[in-house]
PDB file of C-alpha atoms in Angstrom:
ATOM      1  CA  UNK A 236     -95.081 -41.139  87.517  1.00  0.00           C
ATOM      2  CA  UNK A 237     -92.336 -39.778  85.328  1.00  0.00           C
ATOM      3  CA  UNK A 238     -92.749 -36.061  85.513  1.00  0.00           C
ATOM      4  CA  UNK A 239     -89.688 -35.255  83.238  1.00  0.00           C
ATOM      5  CA  UNK A 240     -90.081 -32.438  80.569  1.00  0.00           C
ATOM      6  CA  UNK A 241     -89.927 -35.220  77.873  1.00  0.00           C
ATOM      7  CA  UNK A 242     -93.511 -36.187  78.838  1.00  0.00           C
ATOM      8  CA  UNK A 243     -95.904 -33.592  77.427  1.00  0.00           C
ATOM      9  CA  UNK A 244     -98.134 -32.124  80.099  1.00  0.00           C
ATOM     10  CA  UNK A 245     -96.475 -34.231  82.876  1.00  0.00           C
ATOM     11  CA  UNK A 246     -95.808 -31.177  84.956  1.00  0.00           C
ATOM     12  CA  UNK A 247     -99.365 -30.011  84.790  1.00  0.00           C
ATOM     13  CA  UNK A 248    -100.688 -33.288  85.850  1.00  0.00           C
ATOM     14  CA  UNK A 249     -98.328 -33.600  88.691  1.00  0.00           C
ATOM     15  CA  UNK A 250     -99.403 -30.210  89.913  1.00  0.00           C
ATOM     16  CA  UNK A 251    -103.161 -31.129  89.534  1.00  0.00           C
ATOM     17  CA  UNK A 252    -102.611 -34.276  91.246  1.00  0.00           C
ATOM     18  CA  UNK A 253    -100.836 -32.573  94.222  1.00  0.00           C
ATOM     19  CA  UNK A 254    -103.780 -30.149  94.514  1.00  0.00           C
ATOM     20  CA  UNK A 255    -106.262 -33.004  94.442  1.00  0.00           C
ATOM     21  CA  UNK A 256    -104.294 -34.442  97.515  1.00  0.00           C
ATOM     22  CA  UNK A 257    -104.228 -31.155  99.315  1.00  0.00           C
ATOM     23  CA  UNK A 258    -108.022 -30.543  98.781  1.00  0.00           C
ATOM     24  CA  UNK A 259    -108.885 -34.184  99.776  1.00  0.00           C
ATOM     25  CA  UNK A 260    -106.851 -33.670 102.888  1.00  0.00           C
ATOM     26  CA  UNK A 261    -109.114 -30.629 103.863  1.00  0.00           C
ATOM     27  CA  UNK A 262    -112.010 -33.040 104.123  1.00  0.00           C
ATOM     28  CA  UNK A 263    -115.451 -31.590 104.616  1.00  0.00           C
ATOM     29  CA  UNK A 264    -114.090 -28.216 105.830  1.00  0.00           C
ATOM     30  CA  UNK A 265    -112.354 -27.543 102.587  1.00  0.00           C
ATOM     31  CA  UNK A 266    -109.241 -25.554 101.974  1.00  0.00           C
ATOM     32  CA  UNK A 267    -108.764 -21.814 101.093  1.00  0.00           C
ATOM     33  CA  UNK A 268    -106.911 -21.057  97.854  1.00  0.00           C
ATOM     34  CA  UNK A 269    -104.088 -19.227  99.584  1.00  0.00           C
ATOM     35  CA  UNK A 270    -103.434 -22.379 101.777  1.00  0.00           C
ATOM     36  CA  UNK A 271    -103.532 -24.617  98.707  1.00  0.00           C
ATOM     37  CA  UNK A 272    -101.252 -22.414  96.748  1.00  0.00           C
ATOM     38  CA  UNK A 273     -98.631 -22.133  99.743  1.00  0.00           C
ATOM     39  CA  UNK A 274     -98.701 -25.932 100.399  1.00  0.00           C
ATOM     40  CA  UNK A 275     -98.413 -26.761  96.499  1.00  0.00           C
ATOM     41  CA  UNK A 276     -95.542 -24.026  96.196  1.00  0.00           C
ATOM     42  CA  UNK A 277     -97.604 -22.540  93.371  1.00  0.00           C
ATOM     43  CA  UNK A 278     -98.672 -18.943  92.636  1.00  0.00           C
ATOM     44  CA  UNK A 279    -102.192 -18.010  93.472  1.00  0.00           C
ATOM     45  CA  UNK A 280    -103.071 -17.688  89.704  1.00  0.00           C
ATOM     46  CA  UNK A 281    -101.657 -21.023  88.685  1.00  0.00           C
ATOM     47  CA  UNK A 282    -103.565 -22.648  91.635  1.00  0.00           C
ATOM     48  CA  UNK A 283    -106.743 -21.024  90.591  1.00  0.00           C
ATOM     49  CA  UNK A 284    -106.301 -22.029  86.953  1.00  0.00           C
ATOM     50  CA  UNK A 285    -105.805 -25.703  87.816  1.00  0.00           C
ATOM     51  CA  UNK A 286    -108.572 -25.721  90.369  1.00  0.00           C
ATOM     52  CA  UNK A 287    -111.004 -24.165  87.857  1.00  0.00           C
ATOM     53  CA  UNK A 288    -110.017 -26.989  85.376  1.00  0.00           C
ATOM     54  CA  UNK A 289    -110.483 -29.646  87.951  1.00  0.00           C
ATOM     55  CA  UNK A 290    -113.823 -28.302  88.933  1.00  0.00           C
ATOM     56  CA  UNK A 291    -115.050 -28.331  85.281  1.00  0.00           C
ATOM     57  CA  UNK A 292    -114.236 -32.214  85.441  1.00  0.00           C
ATOM     58  CA  UNK A 293    -116.028 -32.715  88.655  1.00  0.00           C
ATOM     59  CA  UNK A 294    -112.943 -33.561  90.505  1.00  0.00           C
ATOM     60  CA  UNK A 295    -113.142 -30.669  93.007  1.00  0.00           C
ATOM     61  CA  UNK A 296    -115.880 -28.379  94.099  1.00  0.00           C
ATOM     62  CA  UNK A 297    -116.218 -24.809  95.636  1.00  0.00           C
ATOM     63  CA  UNK A 298    -118.366 -23.807  98.472  1.00  0.00           C
ATOM     64  CA  UNK A 299    -120.346 -20.771  97.251  1.00  0.00           C
ATOM     65  CA  UNK A 300    -120.536 -19.221 100.726  1.00  0.00           C
ATOM     66  CA  UNK A 301    -117.004 -19.708 101.985  1.00  0.00           C
ATOM     67  CA  UNK A 302    -115.079 -19.964  98.677  1.00  0.00           C
ATOM     68  CA  UNK A 303    -113.266 -22.882 100.156  1.00  0.00           C
ATOM     69  CA  UNK A 304    -112.471 -25.884  97.867  1.00  0.00           C
ATOM     70  CA  UNK A 305    -113.627 -29.387  98.438  1.00  0.00           C
ATOM     71  CA  UNK A 306    -113.349 -32.803  96.887  1.00  0.00           C
ATOM     72  CA  UNK A 307    -115.802 -33.164  93.958  1.00  0.00           C
ATOM     73  CA  UNK A 308    -118.274 -35.825  93.032  1.00  0.00           C
ATOM     74  CA  UNK A 309    -115.876 -37.516  90.389  1.00  0.00           C
ATOM     75  CA  UNK A 310    -113.471 -38.309  93.160  1.00  0.00           C
ATOM     76  CA  UNK A 311    -116.291 -40.299  94.968  1.00  0.00           C
ATOM     77  CA  UNK A 312    -117.036 -42.268  91.911  1.00  0.00           C
ATOM     78  CA  UNK A 313    -113.418 -42.999  91.193  1.00  0.00           C
ATOM     79  CA  UNK A 314    -112.784 -43.917  94.806  1.00  0.00           C
ATOM     80  CA  UNK A 315    -115.717 -46.347  94.690  1.00  0.00           C
ATOM     81  CA  UNK A 316    -114.367 -47.959  91.593  1.00  0.00           C
ATOM     82  CA  UNK A 317    -110.828 -48.425  93.178  1.00  0.00           C
ATOM     83  CA  UNK A 318    -111.985 -49.504  96.685  1.00  0.00           C
ATOM     84  CA  UNK A 319    -112.278 -53.153  95.913  1.00  0.00           C
ATOM     85  CA  UNK A 320    -108.460 -53.304  95.244  1.00  0.00           C
ATOM     86  CA  UNK A 321    -107.279 -51.060  98.037  1.00  0.00           C
ATOM     87  CA  UNK A 322    -109.768 -50.868 100.667  1.00  0.00           C
ATOM     88  CA  UNK A 323    -108.930 -52.785 103.954  1.00  0.00           C
ATOM     89  CA  UNK A 324    -111.572 -51.003 106.033  1.00  0.00           C
ATOM     90  CA  UNK A 325    -113.704 -54.199 105.870  1.00  0.00           C
ATOM     91  CA  UNK A 326    -110.764 -56.155 107.418  1.00  0.00           C
ATOM     92  CA  UNK A 327    -109.638 -53.585 109.847  1.00  0.00           C
ATOM     93  CA  UNK A 328    -112.980 -51.859 111.061  1.00  0.00           C
ATOM     94  CA  UNK A 329    -113.768 -54.041 114.077  1.00  0.00           C
ATOM     95  CA  UNK A 330    -110.091 -54.081 115.166  1.00  0.00           C
ATOM     96  CA  UNK A 331    -109.934 -50.297 115.083  1.00  0.00           C
ATOM     97  CA  UNK A 332    -113.230 -50.116 117.050  1.00  0.00           C
ATOM     98  CA  UNK A 333    -111.865 -52.653 119.512  1.00  0.00           C
ATOM     99  CA  UNK A 334    -108.785 -50.574 120.097  1.00  0.00           C
ATOM    100  CA  UNK A 335    -110.847 -47.476 120.682  1.00  0.00           C
ATOM    101  CA  UNK A 336    -113.274 -49.311 123.092  1.00  0.00           C
ATOM    102  CA  UNK A 337    -110.410 -50.954 125.079  1.00  0.00           C
ATOM    103  CA  UNK A 338    -108.196 -47.902 125.417  1.00  0.00           C
ATOM    104  CA  UNK A 339    -110.974 -45.260 125.498  1.00  0.00           C
ATOM    105  CA  UNK A 340    -108.743 -43.138 123.143  1.00  0.00           C
ATOM    106  CA  UNK A 341    -109.198 -42.204 119.468  1.00  0.00           C
ATOM    107  CA  UNK A 342    -107.928 -45.072 117.313  1.00  0.00           C
ATOM    108  CA  UNK A 343    -106.799 -44.979 113.551  1.00  0.00           C
ATOM    109  CA  UNK A 344    -105.811 -46.784 110.640  1.00  0.00           C
ATOM    110  CA  UNK A 345    -103.318 -45.283 108.187  1.00  0.00           C
ATOM    111  CA  UNK A 346    -101.843 -46.630 104.999  1.00  0.00           C
ATOM    112  CA  UNK A 347     -98.451 -45.804 103.552  1.00  0.00           C
ATOM    113  CA  UNK A 348     -98.657 -43.796 100.303  1.00  0.00           C
ATOM    114  CA  UNK A 349     -95.098 -43.186  98.873  1.00  0.00           C
ATOM    115  CA  UNK A 350     -93.293 -40.991 101.504  1.00  0.00           C
ATOM    116  CA  UNK A 351     -96.435 -40.276 103.444  1.00  0.00           C
ATOM    117  CA  UNK A 352     -99.148 -42.006 105.667  1.00  0.00           C
ATOM    118  CA  UNK A 353    -102.735 -41.233 104.955  1.00  0.00           C
ATOM    119  CA  UNK A 354    -105.309 -41.698 107.719  1.00  0.00           C
ATOM    120  CA  UNK A 355    -108.150 -44.191 106.312  1.00  0.00           C
ATOM    121  CA  UNK A 356    -110.282 -44.728 109.509  1.00  0.00           C
ATOM    122  CA  UNK A 357    -110.951 -43.026 112.867  1.00  0.00           C
ATOM    123  CA  UNK A 358    -112.965 -44.406 115.769  1.00  0.00           C
ATOM    124  CA  UNK A 359    -113.636 -42.304 118.853  1.00  0.00           C
ATOM    125  CA  UNK A 360    -113.053 -43.574 122.325  1.00  0.00           C
ATOM    126  CA  UNK A 361    -115.167 -43.020 125.335  1.00  0.00           C
ATOM    127  CA  UNK A 362    -112.895 -40.434 127.004  1.00  0.00           C
ATOM    128  CA  UNK A 363    -114.420 -37.009 126.421  1.00  0.00           C
ATOM    129  CA  UNK A 364    -111.247 -34.969 125.895  1.00  0.00           C
ATOM    130  CA  UNK A 365    -109.929 -35.744 122.511  1.00  0.00           C
ATOM    131  CA  UNK A 366    -107.195 -34.869 120.109  1.00  0.00           C
ATOM    132  CA  UNK A 367    -108.059 -33.838 116.527  1.00  0.00           C
ATOM    133  CA  UNK A 368    -104.648 -33.843 114.990  1.00  0.00           C
ATOM    134  CA  UNK A 369    -105.687 -36.799 112.732  1.00  0.00           C
ATOM    135  CA  UNK A 370    -108.741 -37.577 110.809  1.00  0.00           C
ATOM    136  CA  UNK A 371    -109.602 -39.359 107.601  1.00  0.00           C
ATOM    137  CA  UNK A 372    -107.639 -38.115 104.561  1.00  0.00           C
ATOM    138  CA  UNK A 373    -104.995 -36.336 106.643  1.00  0.00           C
ATOM    139  CA  UNK A 374    -101.394 -37.026 105.343  1.00  0.00           C
ATOM    140  CA  UNK A 375     -98.112 -36.713 107.200  1.00  0.00           C
ATOM    141  CA  UNK A 376     -94.632 -37.561 106.038  1.00  0.00           C
ATOM    142  CA  UNK A 377     -93.030 -40.769 107.363  1.00  0.00           C
ATOM    143  CA  UNK A 378     -91.473 -40.164 110.710  1.00  0.00           C
ATOM    144  CA  UNK A 379     -93.581 -37.224 111.748  1.00  0.00           C
ATOM    145  CA  UNK A 380     -96.879 -38.617 113.138  1.00  0.00           C
ATOM    146  CA  UNK A 381     -96.648 -41.830 115.271  1.00  0.00           C
ATOM    147  CA  UNK A 382     -98.129 -43.932 112.426  1.00  0.00           C
ATOM    148  CA  UNK A 383     -95.532 -42.765 109.959  1.00  0.00           C
ATOM    149  CA  UNK A 384     -92.655 -43.122 112.592  1.00  0.00           C
ATOM    150  CA  UNK A 385     -93.828 -46.893 113.252  1.00  0.00           C
ATOM    151  CA  UNK A 386     -93.653 -47.562 109.410  1.00  0.00           C
ATOM    152  CA  UNK A 387     -90.461 -45.873 108.889  1.00  0.00           C
ATOM    153  CA  UNK A 388     -88.795 -47.725 111.956  1.00  0.00           C
ATOM    154  CA  UNK A 389     -89.550 -51.227 110.414  1.00  0.00           C
ATOM    155  CA  UNK A 390     -88.091 -50.310 106.905  1.00  0.00           C
ATOM    156  CA  UNK A 391     -84.647 -51.504 106.192  1.00  0.00           C
ATOM    157  CA  UNK A 392     -81.777 -49.386 107.306  1.00  0.00           C
ATOM    158  CA  UNK A 393     -80.815 -48.380 103.722  1.00  0.00           C
ATOM    159  CA  UNK A 394     -84.367 -47.344 102.915  1.00  0.00           C
ATOM    160  CA  UNK A 395     -84.430 -45.251 106.093  1.00  0.00           C
ATOM    161  CA  UNK A 396     -81.251 -43.465 105.125  1.00  0.00           C
ATOM    162  CA  UNK A 397     -82.419 -42.881 101.467  1.00  0.00           C
ATOM    163  CA  UNK A 398     -85.663 -41.291 102.836  1.00  0.00           C
ATOM    164  CA  UNK A 399     -83.850 -39.015 105.309  1.00  0.00           C
ATOM    165  CA  UNK A 400     -81.602 -37.879 102.515  1.00  0.00           C
ATOM    166  CA  UNK A 401     -84.617 -37.211 100.275  1.00  0.00           C
ATOM    167  CA  UNK A 402     -86.340 -35.240 103.021  1.00  0.00           C
ATOM    168  CA  UNK A 403     -83.703 -33.137 104.510  1.00  0.00           C
ATOM    169  CA  UNK A 404     -86.214 -30.353 104.922  1.00  0.00           C
ATOM    170  CA  UNK A 405     -88.222 -32.167 107.614  1.00  0.00           C
ATOM    171  CA  UNK A 406     -86.678 -30.249 110.472  1.00  0.00           C
ATOM    172  CA  UNK A 407     -87.481 -27.035 108.805  1.00  0.00           C
ATOM    173  CA  UNK A 408     -91.097 -28.018 108.088  1.00  0.00           C
ATOM    174  CA  UNK A 409     -91.820 -29.798 111.317  1.00  0.00           C
ATOM    175  CA  UNK A 410     -89.318 -28.733 113.945  1.00  0.00           C
ATOM    176  CA  UNK A 411     -85.863 -29.703 115.107  1.00  0.00           C
ATOM    177  CA  UNK A 412     -87.238 -33.055 116.663  1.00  0.00           C
ATOM    178  CA  UNK A 413     -87.458 -34.215 113.082  1.00  0.00           C
ATOM    179  CA  UNK A 414     -83.971 -33.646 111.807  1.00  0.00           C
ATOM    180  CA  UNK A 415     -82.005 -36.739 110.708  1.00  0.00           C
ATOM    181  CA  UNK A 416     -80.242 -37.487 113.899  1.00  0.00           C
ATOM    182  CA  UNK A 417     -83.378 -37.154 115.983  1.00  0.00           C
ATOM    183  CA  UNK A 418     -85.321 -39.432 113.648  1.00  0.00           C
ATOM    184  CA  UNK A 419     -82.595 -41.962 113.608  1.00  0.00           C
ATOM    185  CA  UNK A 420     -82.726 -41.992 117.452  1.00  0.00           C
ATOM    186  CA  UNK A 421     -86.626 -42.240 117.476  1.00  0.00           C
ATOM    187  CA  UNK A 422     -86.379 -44.986 114.999  1.00  0.00           C
ATOM    188  CA  UNK A 423     -84.007 -47.005 117.146  1.00  0.00           C
ATOM    189  CA  UNK A 424     -86.309 -46.459 120.268  1.00  0.00           C
ATOM    190  CA  UNK A 425     -89.303 -47.493 118.162  1.00  0.00           C
ATOM    191  CA  UNK A 426     -87.586 -50.711 117.121  1.00  0.00           C
ATOM    192  CA  UNK A 427     -86.582 -51.481 120.718  1.00  0.00           C
ATOM    193  CA  UNK A 428     -89.987 -50.720 122.120  1.00  0.00           C
ATOM    194  CA  UNK A 429     -91.939 -52.180 119.249  1.00  0.00           C
ATOM    195  CA  UNK A 430     -94.340 -49.128 118.863  1.00  0.00           C
ATOM    196  CA  UNK A 431     -93.778 -45.397 118.272  1.00  0.00           C
ATOM    197  CA  UNK A 432     -94.265 -42.596 120.732  1.00  0.00           C
ATOM    198  CA  UNK A 433     -95.077 -39.073 119.500  1.00  0.00           C
ATOM    199  CA  UNK A 434     -94.856 -36.878 122.652  1.00  0.00           C
ATOM    200  CA  UNK A 435     -96.737 -33.911 121.541  1.00  0.00           C
ATOM    201  CA  UNK A 436     -94.211 -33.051 118.572  1.00  0.00           C
ATOM    202  CA  UNK A 437     -97.066 -31.931 116.173  1.00  0.00           C
ATOM    203  CA  UNK A 438     -99.397 -30.153 118.553  1.00  0.00           C
ATOM    204  CA  UNK A 439     -98.264 -29.556 122.146  1.00  0.00           C
ATOM    205  CA  UNK A 440    -100.004 -31.642 124.645  1.00  0.00           C
ATOM    206  CA  UNK A 441    -101.437 -34.050 121.974  1.00  0.00           C
ATOM    207  CA  UNK A 442     -99.666 -37.509 122.283  1.00  0.00           C
ATOM    208  CA  UNK A 443     -99.733 -40.537 119.835  1.00  0.00           C
ATOM    209  CA  UNK A 444     -98.721 -44.170 119.717  1.00  0.00           C
ATOM    210  CA  UNK A 445     -98.306 -46.022 116.516  1.00  0.00           C
ATOM    211  CA  UNK A 446     -97.572 -49.754 115.651  1.00  0.00           C
ATOM    212  CA  UNK A 447     -96.826 -51.054 112.171  1.00  0.00           C
ATOM    213  CA  UNK A 448     -98.930 -53.456 110.352  1.00  0.00           C
ATOM    214  CA  UNK A 449     -97.440 -55.667 107.662  1.00  0.00           C
ATOM    215  CA  UNK A 450     -98.640 -56.720 104.349  1.00  0.00           C
ATOM    216  CA  UNK A 451     -98.138 -60.204 102.782  1.00  0.00           C
ATOM    217  CA  UNK A 452     -94.626 -59.597 101.853  1.00  0.00           C
ATOM    218  CA  UNK A 453     -93.705 -58.534 105.359  1.00  0.00           C
ATOM    219  CA  UNK A 454     -93.369 -54.806 104.601  1.00  0.00           C
ATOM    220  CA  UNK A 455     -94.806 -52.200 106.824  1.00  0.00           C
ATOM    221  CA  UNK A 456     -97.598 -50.965 104.712  1.00  0.00           C
ATOM    222  CA  UNK A 457    -100.082 -49.858 107.419  1.00  0.00           C
ATOM    223  CA  UNK A 458    -100.274 -48.621 111.012  1.00  0.00           C
ATOM    224  CA  UNK A 459    -102.688 -48.475 113.826  1.00  0.00           C
ATOM    225  CA  UNK A 460    -102.346 -45.453 116.152  1.00  0.00           C
ATOM    226  CA  UNK A 461    -103.818 -43.996 119.127  1.00  0.00           C
ATOM    227  CA  UNK A 462    -104.048 -40.192 119.910  1.00  0.00           C
ATOM    228  CA  UNK A 463    -104.957 -38.390 123.225  1.00  0.00           C
ATOM    229  CA  UNK A 464    -104.214 -35.709 125.689  1.00  0.00           C
ATOM    230  CA  UNK A 465    -100.805 -35.889 127.439  1.00  0.00           C
ATOM    231  CA  UNK A 466    -101.989 -37.063 130.940  1.00  0.00           C
ATOM    232  CA  UNK A 467    -103.700 -40.050 129.346  1.00  0.00           C
ATOM    233  CA  UNK A 468    -100.224 -41.336 128.042  1.00  0.00           C
ATOM    234  CA  UNK A 469     -98.260 -41.084 131.464  1.00  0.00           C
ATOM    235  CA  UNK A 470     -95.509 -43.409 132.479  1.00  0.00           C
ATOM    236  CA  UNK A 471     -97.797 -45.687 134.297  1.00  0.00           C
ATOM    237  CA  UNK A 472    -100.412 -46.214 131.499  1.00  0.00           C
ATOM    238  CA  UNK A 473     -98.110 -45.977 128.341  1.00  0.00           C
ATOM    239  CA  UNK A 474     -96.919 -49.656 128.519  1.00  0.00           C
ATOM    240  CA  UNK A 475    -100.577 -50.926 128.840  1.00  0.00           C
ATOM    241  CA  UNK A 476    -101.597 -48.822 125.758  1.00  0.00           C
ATOM    242  CA  UNK A 477     -98.540 -50.121 123.936  1.00  0.00           C
ATOM    243  CA  UNK A 478     -99.244 -53.665 124.708  1.00  0.00           C
ATOM    244  CA  UNK A 479    -102.943 -53.359 123.417  1.00  0.00           C
ATOM    245  CA  UNK A 480    -101.893 -51.401 120.180  1.00  0.00           C
ATOM    246  CA  UNK A 481     -99.340 -54.133 119.406  1.00  0.00           C
ATOM    247  CA  UNK A 482    -101.790 -56.965 120.022  1.00  0.00           C
ATOM    248  CA  UNK A 483    -104.403 -55.277 117.657  1.00  0.00           C
ATOM    249  CA  UNK A 484    -101.696 -54.552 115.016  1.00  0.00           C
ATOM    250  CA  UNK A 485    -100.637 -58.239 115.114  1.00  0.00           C
ATOM    251  CA  UNK A 486    -104.070 -59.388 114.812  1.00  0.00           C
ATOM    252  CA  UNK A 487    -104.655 -57.008 111.729  1.00  0.00           C
ATOM    253  CA  UNK A 488    -101.402 -58.138 110.122  1.00  0.00           C
ATOM    254  CA  UNK A 489    -102.328 -61.772 110.480  1.00  0.00           C
ATOM    255  CA  UNK A 490    -105.916 -61.102 108.944  1.00  0.00           C
ATOM    256  CA  UNK A 491    -104.340 -59.135 106.022  1.00  0.00           C
ATOM    257  CA  UNK A 492    -101.738 -61.701 105.381  1.00  0.00           C
ATOM    258  CA  UNK A 493    -104.346 -64.728 105.509  1.00  0.00           C
ATOM    259  CA  UNK A 494    -106.946 -62.818 103.446  1.00  0.00           C
ATOM    260  CA  UNK A 495    -104.526 -62.109 100.606  1.00  0.00           C
ATOM    261  CA  UNK A 496    -103.255 -65.718 100.408  1.00  0.00           C
ATOM    262  CA  UNK A 497    -106.658 -66.996  99.343  1.00  0.00           C
TER     263      UNK A 497
END
C-alpha cells in the first residue's frame, strides 16, 4: 500500500490497519489500549479515536468488563470470504497434527506476511509441559522466532541483506542475539543444518525449531515449527526432532506445489 501523503487518508488507513493486526494478535484475551498505543507508536488519544471508528464498523470490539480490545464480527466475515484464496489449513492440518503426535511437542504452521510470520495453526503434543510463546494470530519479525528464521534463511542473500538493512532495530527490540551479524551467522547455520533453532531467545527456557515450506515458485512462503521446554531439545534429541520436522515440511511443500498446479 502506498502510504505517501499524496494519497488522501492513506496515513489513517495505515494506522487503522496496524491496529487491526495488533488487536488480532491479542486473540481471545484481547489487548489493553495502552499496549496497543505503545506497539503502534501512537498517542493514547489517537489510538482510542481509531479503535472507536473501527468498533463502529464492527471490525473490533471492546470487552465491557475488562475494557480490552478484541477482533470484531466483521473481521470474521471478511476472513471467511478471503479464506478460499489464502487458507492452506485444509492442506496442512493432518501434517501439523502428525508432527505434534510424533514429537509430542507443540507444532505450528506459520505463513510469511511481508516482513513477519503469522501463526495460522497450533496442535498440542502429548508432553504435559508446554511453551506458550506462539499461538494462532501471533506475529514475529523474520529472523526472530524459529519459523521466521527458517524463512529468512532460504531467501536469496541480497534479500536477506535488504531485510537486515530495513530492520536495523531488531537488536534493540529483541536483544543482541538479533543484531545483523548474529542473524547472518544464524542464517548460515540454518542453511547448513536445514532447519532453524531458537535456543530460548524469546523466552528463556522455551526452545523452537523451524523448517521452511516452499510455494509453487520455490519461495519460502510458510514454515512448520516446534516449541517446547529446553530439556526436551537437548543434544541427543535435537537431530531426531530436526529430521521429523524436515520430513513433514517436505511433505507439505510437495502437497502445496501439487495442489496449485491443478
